[in-house]
Coordinates of C-alpha atoms in Angstrom, one line a residue:
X533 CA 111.7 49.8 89.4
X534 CA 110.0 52.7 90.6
X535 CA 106.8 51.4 88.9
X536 CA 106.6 47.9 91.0
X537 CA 105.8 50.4 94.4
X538 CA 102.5 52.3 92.3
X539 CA 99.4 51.6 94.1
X540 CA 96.3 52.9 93.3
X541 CA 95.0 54.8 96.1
X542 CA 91.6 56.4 97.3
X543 CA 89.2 59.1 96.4
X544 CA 88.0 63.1 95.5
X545 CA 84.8 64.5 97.4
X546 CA 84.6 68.4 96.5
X547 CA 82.9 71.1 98.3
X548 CA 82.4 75.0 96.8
X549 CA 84.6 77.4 98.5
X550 CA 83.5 80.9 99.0
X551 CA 87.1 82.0 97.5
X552 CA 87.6 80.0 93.8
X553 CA 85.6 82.7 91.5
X554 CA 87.3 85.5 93.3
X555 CA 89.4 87.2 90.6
X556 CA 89.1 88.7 87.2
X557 CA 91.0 87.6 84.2
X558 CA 92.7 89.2 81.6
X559 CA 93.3 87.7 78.1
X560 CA 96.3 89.4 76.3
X561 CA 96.5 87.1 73.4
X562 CA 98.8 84.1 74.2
X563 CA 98.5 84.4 77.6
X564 CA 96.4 85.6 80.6
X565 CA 96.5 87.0 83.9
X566 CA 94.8 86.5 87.4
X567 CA 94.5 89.1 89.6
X568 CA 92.1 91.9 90.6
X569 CA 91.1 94.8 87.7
X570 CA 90.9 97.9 90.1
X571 CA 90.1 100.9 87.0
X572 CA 89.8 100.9 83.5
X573 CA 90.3 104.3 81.8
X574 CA 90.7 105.4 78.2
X575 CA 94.3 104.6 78.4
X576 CA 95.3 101.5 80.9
X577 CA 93.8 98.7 83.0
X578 CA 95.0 99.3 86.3
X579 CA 95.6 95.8 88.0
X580 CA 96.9 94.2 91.3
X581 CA 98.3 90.7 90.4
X582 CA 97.0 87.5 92.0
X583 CA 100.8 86.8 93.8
X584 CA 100.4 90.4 95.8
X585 CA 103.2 93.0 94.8
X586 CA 102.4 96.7 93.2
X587 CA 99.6 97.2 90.8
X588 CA 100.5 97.2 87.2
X589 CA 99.1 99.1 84.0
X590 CA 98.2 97.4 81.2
X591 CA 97.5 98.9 78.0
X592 CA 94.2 98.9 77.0
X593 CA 94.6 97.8 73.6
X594 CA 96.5 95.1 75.0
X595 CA 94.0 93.7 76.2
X596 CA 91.5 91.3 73.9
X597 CA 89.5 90.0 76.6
X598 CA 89.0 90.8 80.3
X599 CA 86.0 88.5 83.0
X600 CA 85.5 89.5 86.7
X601 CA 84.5 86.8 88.8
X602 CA 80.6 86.9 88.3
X603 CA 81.3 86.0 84.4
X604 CA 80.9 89.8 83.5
X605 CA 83.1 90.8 80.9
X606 CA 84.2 93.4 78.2
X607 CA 86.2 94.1 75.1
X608 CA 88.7 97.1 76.6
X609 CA 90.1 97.7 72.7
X610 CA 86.9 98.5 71.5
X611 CA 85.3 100.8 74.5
X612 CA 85.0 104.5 73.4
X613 CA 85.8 106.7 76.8
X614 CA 83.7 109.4 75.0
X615 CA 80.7 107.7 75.3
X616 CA 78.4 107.5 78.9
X617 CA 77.3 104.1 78.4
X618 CA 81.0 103.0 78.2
X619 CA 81.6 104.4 81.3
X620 CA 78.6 102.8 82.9
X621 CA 79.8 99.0 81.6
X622 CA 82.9 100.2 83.0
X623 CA 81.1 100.9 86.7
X624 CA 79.0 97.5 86.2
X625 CA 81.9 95.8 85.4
X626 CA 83.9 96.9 89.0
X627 CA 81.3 96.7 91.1
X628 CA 79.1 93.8 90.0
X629 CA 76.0 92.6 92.1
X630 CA 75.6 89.7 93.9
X631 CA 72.7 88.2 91.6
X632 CA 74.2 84.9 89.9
X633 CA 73.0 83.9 86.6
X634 CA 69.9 82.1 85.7
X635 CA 71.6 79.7 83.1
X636 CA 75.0 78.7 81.8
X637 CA 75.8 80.5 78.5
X638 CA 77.2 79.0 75.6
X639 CA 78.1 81.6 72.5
X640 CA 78.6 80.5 69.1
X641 CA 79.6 82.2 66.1
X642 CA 76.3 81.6 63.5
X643 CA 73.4 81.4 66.6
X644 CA 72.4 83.3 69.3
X645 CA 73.5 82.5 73.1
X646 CA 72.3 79.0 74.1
X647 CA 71.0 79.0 77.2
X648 CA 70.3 76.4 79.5
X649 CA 72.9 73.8 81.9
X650 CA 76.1 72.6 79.9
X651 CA 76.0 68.8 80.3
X652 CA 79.0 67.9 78.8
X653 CA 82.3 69.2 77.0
X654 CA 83.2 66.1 74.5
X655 CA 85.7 66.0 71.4
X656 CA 83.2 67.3 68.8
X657 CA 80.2 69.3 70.5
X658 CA 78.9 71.0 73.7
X659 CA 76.3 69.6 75.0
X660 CA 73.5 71.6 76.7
X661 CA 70.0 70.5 78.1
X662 CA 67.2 73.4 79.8
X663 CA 65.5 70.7 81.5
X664 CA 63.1 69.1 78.3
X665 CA 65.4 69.1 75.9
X666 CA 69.3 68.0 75.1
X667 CA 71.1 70.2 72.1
X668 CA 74.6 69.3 71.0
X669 CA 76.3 71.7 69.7
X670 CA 79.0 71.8 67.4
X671 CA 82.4 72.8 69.5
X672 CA 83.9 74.0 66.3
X673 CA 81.7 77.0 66.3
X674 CA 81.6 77.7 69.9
X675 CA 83.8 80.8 71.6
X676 CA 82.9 80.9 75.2
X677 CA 81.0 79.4 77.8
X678 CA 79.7 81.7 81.3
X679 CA 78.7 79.2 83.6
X680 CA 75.7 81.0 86.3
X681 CA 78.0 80.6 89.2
X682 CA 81.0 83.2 87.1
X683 CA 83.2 80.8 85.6
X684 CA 84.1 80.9 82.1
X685 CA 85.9 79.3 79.3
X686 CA 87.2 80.3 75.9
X687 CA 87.3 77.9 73.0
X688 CA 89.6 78.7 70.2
X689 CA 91.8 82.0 69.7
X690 CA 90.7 84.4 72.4
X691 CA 90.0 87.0 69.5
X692 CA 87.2 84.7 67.8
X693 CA 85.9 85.4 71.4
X694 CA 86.0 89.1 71.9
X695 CA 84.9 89.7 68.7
X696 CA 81.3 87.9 69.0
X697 CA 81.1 89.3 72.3
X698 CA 81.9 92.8 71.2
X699 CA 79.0 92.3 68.6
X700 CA 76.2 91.7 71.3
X701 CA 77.6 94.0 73.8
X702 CA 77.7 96.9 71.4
X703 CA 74.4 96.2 70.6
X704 CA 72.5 95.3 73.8
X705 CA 74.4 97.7 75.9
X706 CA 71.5 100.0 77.1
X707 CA 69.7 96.6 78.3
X708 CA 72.6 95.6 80.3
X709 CA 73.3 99.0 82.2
X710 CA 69.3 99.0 83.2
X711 CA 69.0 95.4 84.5
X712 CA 71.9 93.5 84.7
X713 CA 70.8 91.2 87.2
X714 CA 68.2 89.8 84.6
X715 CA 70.4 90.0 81.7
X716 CA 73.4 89.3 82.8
X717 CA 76.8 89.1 80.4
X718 CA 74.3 87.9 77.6
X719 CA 75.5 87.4 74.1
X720 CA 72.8 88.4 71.3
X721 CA 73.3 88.3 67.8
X722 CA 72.6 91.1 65.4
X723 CA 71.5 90.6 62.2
X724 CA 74.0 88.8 59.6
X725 CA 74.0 86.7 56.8
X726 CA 72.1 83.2 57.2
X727 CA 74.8 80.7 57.4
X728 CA 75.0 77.6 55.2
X729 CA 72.5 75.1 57.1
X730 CA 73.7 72.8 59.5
X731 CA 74.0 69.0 59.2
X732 CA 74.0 65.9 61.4
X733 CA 72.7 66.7 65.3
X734 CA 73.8 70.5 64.8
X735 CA 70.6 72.5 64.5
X736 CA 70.6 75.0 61.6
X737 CA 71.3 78.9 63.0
X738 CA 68.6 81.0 64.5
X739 CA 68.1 84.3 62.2
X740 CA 67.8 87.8 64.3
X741 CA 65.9 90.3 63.0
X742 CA 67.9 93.4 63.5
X743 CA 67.7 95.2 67.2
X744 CA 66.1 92.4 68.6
X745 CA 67.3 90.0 71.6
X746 CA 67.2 86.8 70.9
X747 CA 67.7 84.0 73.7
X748 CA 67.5 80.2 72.4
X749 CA 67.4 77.4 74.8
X750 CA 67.9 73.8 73.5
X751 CA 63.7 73.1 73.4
X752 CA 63.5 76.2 70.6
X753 CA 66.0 75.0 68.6
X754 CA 64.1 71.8 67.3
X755 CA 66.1 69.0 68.4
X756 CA 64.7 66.1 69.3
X757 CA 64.1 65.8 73.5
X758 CA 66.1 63.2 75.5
X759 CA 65.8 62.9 79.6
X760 CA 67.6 64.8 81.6
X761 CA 66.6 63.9 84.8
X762 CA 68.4 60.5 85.1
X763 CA 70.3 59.5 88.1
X764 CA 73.9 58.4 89.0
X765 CA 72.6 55.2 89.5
X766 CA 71.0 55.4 86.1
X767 CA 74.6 55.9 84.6
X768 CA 76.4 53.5 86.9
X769 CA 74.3 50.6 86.9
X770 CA 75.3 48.7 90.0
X771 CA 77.7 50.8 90.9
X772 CA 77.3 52.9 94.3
X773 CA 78.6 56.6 95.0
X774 CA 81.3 55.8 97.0
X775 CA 82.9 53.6 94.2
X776 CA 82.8 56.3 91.8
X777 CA 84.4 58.4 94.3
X778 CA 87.3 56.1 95.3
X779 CA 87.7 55.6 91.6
X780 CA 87.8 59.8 91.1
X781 CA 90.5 60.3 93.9
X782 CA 92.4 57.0 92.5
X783 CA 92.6 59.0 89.2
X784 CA 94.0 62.2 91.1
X785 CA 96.6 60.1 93.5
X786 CA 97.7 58.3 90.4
X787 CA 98.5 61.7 88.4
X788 CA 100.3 63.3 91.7
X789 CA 102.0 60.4 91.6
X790 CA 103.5 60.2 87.7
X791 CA 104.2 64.1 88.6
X792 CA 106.8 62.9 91.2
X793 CA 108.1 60.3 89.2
X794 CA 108.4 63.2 86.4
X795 CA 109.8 65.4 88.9
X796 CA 112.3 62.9 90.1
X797 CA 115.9 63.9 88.3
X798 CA 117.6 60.6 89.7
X799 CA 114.4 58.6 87.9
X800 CA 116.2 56.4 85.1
X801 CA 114.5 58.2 81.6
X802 CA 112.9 54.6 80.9
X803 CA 110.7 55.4 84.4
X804 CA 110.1 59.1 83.4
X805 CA 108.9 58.3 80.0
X806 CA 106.7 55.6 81.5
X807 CA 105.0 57.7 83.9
X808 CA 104.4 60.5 80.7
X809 CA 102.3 57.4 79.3
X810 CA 100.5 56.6 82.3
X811 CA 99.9 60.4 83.0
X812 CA 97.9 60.7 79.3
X813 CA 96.1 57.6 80.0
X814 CA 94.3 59.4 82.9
X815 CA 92.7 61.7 80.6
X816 CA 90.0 61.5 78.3
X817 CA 92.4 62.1 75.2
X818 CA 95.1 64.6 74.3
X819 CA 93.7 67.3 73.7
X820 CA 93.3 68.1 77.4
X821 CA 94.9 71.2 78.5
X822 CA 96.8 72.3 81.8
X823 CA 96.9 75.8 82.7
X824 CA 100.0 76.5 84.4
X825 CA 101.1 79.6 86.2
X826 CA 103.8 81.2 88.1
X827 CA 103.7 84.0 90.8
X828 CA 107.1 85.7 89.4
X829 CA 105.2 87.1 85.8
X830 CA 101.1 86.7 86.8
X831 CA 100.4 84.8 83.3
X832 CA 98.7 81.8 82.6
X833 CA 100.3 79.8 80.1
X834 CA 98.3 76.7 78.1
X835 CA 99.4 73.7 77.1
X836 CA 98.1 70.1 76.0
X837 CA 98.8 67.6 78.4
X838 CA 101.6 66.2 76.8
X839 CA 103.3 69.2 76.1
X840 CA 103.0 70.3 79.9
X841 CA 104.3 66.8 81.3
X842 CA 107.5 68.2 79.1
X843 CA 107.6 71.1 80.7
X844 CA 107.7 69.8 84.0
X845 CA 110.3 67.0 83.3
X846 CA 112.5 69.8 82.1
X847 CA 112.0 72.6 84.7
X848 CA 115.6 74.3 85.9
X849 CA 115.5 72.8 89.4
X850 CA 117.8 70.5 91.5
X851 CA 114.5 68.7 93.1
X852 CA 110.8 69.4 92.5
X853 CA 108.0 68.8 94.9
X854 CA 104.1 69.0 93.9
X855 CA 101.7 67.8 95.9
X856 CA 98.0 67.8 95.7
X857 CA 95.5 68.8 99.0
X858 CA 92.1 70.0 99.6
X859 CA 90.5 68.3 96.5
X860 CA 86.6 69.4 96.6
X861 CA 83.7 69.2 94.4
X862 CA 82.8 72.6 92.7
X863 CA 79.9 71.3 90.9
X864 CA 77.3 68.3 91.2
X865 CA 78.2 65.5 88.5
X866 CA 75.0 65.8 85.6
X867 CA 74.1 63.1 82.8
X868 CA 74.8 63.7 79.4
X869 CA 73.3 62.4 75.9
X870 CA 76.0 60.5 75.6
X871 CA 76.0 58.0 78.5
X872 CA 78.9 60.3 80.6
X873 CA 78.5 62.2 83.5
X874 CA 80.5 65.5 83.8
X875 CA 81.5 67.5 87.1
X876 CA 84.5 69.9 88.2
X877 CA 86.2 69.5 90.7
X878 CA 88.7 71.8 92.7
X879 CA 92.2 71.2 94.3
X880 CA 95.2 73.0 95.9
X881 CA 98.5 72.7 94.0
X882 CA 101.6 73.1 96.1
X883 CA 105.2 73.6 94.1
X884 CA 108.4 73.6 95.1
X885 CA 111.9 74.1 93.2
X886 CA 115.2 73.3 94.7
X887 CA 118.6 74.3 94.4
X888 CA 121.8 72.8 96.4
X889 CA 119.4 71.7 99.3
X890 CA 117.1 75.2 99.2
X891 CA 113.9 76.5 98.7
X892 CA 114.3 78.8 95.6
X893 CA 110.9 78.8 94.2
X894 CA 107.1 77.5 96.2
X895 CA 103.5 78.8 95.4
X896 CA 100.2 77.6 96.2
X897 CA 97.7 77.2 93.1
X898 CA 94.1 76.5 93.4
X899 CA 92.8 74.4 90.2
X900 CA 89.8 73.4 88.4
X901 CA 89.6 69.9 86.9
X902 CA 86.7 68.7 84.7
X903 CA 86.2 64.7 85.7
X904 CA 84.6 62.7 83.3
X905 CA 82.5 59.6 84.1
X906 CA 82.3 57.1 80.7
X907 CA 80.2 54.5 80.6
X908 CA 81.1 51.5 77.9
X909 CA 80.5 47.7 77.2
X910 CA 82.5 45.5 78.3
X911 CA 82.6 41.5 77.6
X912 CA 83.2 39.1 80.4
X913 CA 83.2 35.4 79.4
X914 CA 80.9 36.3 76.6
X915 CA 78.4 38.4 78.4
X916 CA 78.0 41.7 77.5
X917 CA 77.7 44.2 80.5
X918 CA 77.7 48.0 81.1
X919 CA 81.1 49.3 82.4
X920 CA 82.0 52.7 83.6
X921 CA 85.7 54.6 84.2
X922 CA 86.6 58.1 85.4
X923 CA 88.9 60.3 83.3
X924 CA 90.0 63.8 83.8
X925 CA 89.4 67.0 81.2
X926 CA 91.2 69.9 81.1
X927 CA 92.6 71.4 84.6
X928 CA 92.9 75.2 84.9
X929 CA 94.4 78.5 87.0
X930 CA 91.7 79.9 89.5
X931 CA 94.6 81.7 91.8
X932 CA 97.6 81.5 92.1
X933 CA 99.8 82.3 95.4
X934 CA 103.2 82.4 97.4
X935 CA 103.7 80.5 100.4

């Protein structure tokens, strides 16, 4: 059995590269793109894709959603070409300074932005802490995230999305053309409607008093303060750094090494079905999703983890190849209220399809992975005693390239 010969291997140390945050994206919907937005006019999005090849239009109403690579953004369906200050988000858009962001930005749909450092992405909330103080957030009413070094995430239907951040930026607008660097892509709530009060550790919504900015951070909101300023070693008991980190790339080898079994079209199906199972056990539940992309149509399809282990076994080629290099940390790992530790990590994805012997289809994709350290109990002859395991979140498309 292909199973008896599974080892599990080594590590994942990750190091920022200058060129992961290097491209915009453009939400049309279902889907997305990668590549570089070069104009915007009243009409089209003029766009070079991330695989190379001639620039493309895209409609602008097409468009819901569109991010550069600082974690600027607008809402191309709702821009009015007739006004100046349209064209000057436009400019600021393009050409966006080099000033990163203060804080990582989380936007909900009854409160203003939370700012602060996201902590943790679990089933039910988002947790964010400015230092003092530790706010969980329900993930239900959360749209996007703009982390300070440009990356973002959407949560939910990618309309939900523009449509809170069309109501700040149609509001704040003036601020943001005469200092972005201070306010960055900031989402600020007009007045609306108090919302029915929140229970259990989700803080009831801030009101805004019309035309005013509002900025909470998780001390203002009220809940209770929790440190922040723990350790790895606080989290990982006697554990050392170098464990956790052959434990991370043990994770990662594992998964490459399901994909090939996946891949494998002379597996036996009670081998490929085996490896599916071990693939889910890697991450922290089902819900995980895998971006996935392609260099032939520059979109960035979603799908759970299950579904895309489906997709894989059934891909239209003789013989499949993936292989995973150059994994690197993106972020340091931080503590969370609940007993985790959270981190992202980047890799390089190489693909290649077969047919009778030959190379018909390669690309290189550079990836994202959020890693999950959990800490539990475990009992060992009747002795209670902390435990920890790494598990992976969701992975996702930063670029996406031919060999």
């Amino acid at each position: 059995m292909i199973f008896s010969s599974l080892r599990l291997i080594a590590f994942f140390v990750v190091v920022h590269t200058s060129n992961v945050f290097c491209q915009d994206k453009v939400y049309l919907g279902t889907s997305s793109r990668q590549g570089k937005v070069i104009d915007i006019n009243s009409s089209t999005i003029a766009f070079n894709p991330a695989s190379g090849g001639k620039a493309e239009n895209i409609a602008l109403g097409n468009a819901v959603l569109v991010f550069n690579s600082k974690g600027d953004f607008l809402v191309p369906s709702k821009l009015n070409f007739s006004q100046a200050l349209t064209k000057q988000l436009v400019d600021r858009y393009l050409h966006p300074d080099n000033t990163p962001f203060e804080n990582d930005y989380v936007y909900t749909l009854h409160q203003p932005r939370i700012a602060g450092t996201v902590m943790g992405i679990e089933k039910k909330v988002v947790v964010v802490g400015d230092g003092t103080a530790v706010l969980k957030i329900d993930k239900s009413n959360v749209v996007a995230i703009i982390y300070r070094d440009g990356r973002h995430e959407i949560f939910g239907p990618v309309k939900n999305a523009s449509d809170v951040l069309w109501a700040w930026q149609s509001t704040i607008a003036p601020v943001l053309v005469k200092d972005s660097s201070k306010t960055g892509s900031a989402l600020v709530k007009t007045a609306e409607p108090e919302p029915a009060a929140a229970t259990g550790n989700v803080p009831a919504p801030v009101v805004v008093k019309p035309g005013i900015p509002v900025e909470a951070s998780a001390t203002q909101t009220g809940v209770s303060a929790s440190s922040t300023s723990l350790t790895f070693d606080d989290v990982a008991g006697n554990a050392v750094r170098e464990e956790f980190e052959k434990k991370a790339l043990q994770k990662t080898k594992q998964l490459n090494t399901y994909l090939k079994i996946i891949c494998d079209k002379s597996a036996s199906t009670e081998d490929v079905n085996k490896a599916v199972e071990m693939s889910v056990t890697l991450f922290v539940d089902d819900n995980a999703v895998v971006e996935i992309s392609s260099i032939n149509n520059n979109e960035t399809v979603h799908k759970k983890i299950r579904q895309y282990l489906s997709h894989i076994k059934y891909v239209q080629y003789d013989k499949i190849e993936i292989e995973w290099t150059n994994v690197q940390y993106v972020s340091d790992l931080k503590k969370g209220p609940d007993g985790n530790f959270y981190g992202v990590v980047s890799f390089e994805q190489v693909f290649r399809g077969y047919r009778d012997g030959k190379i018909v289809y390669q690309d290189i994709t550079r990836k994202n992975v959020t890693v999950i350290l959990k800490t539990y109990e475990k009992n060992v002859q009747g002795a209670t005693k902390d435990d920890w395991e790494v598990l992976l979140g969701d992975i996702g498309v930063i670029s996406t390239k031919s060999v």
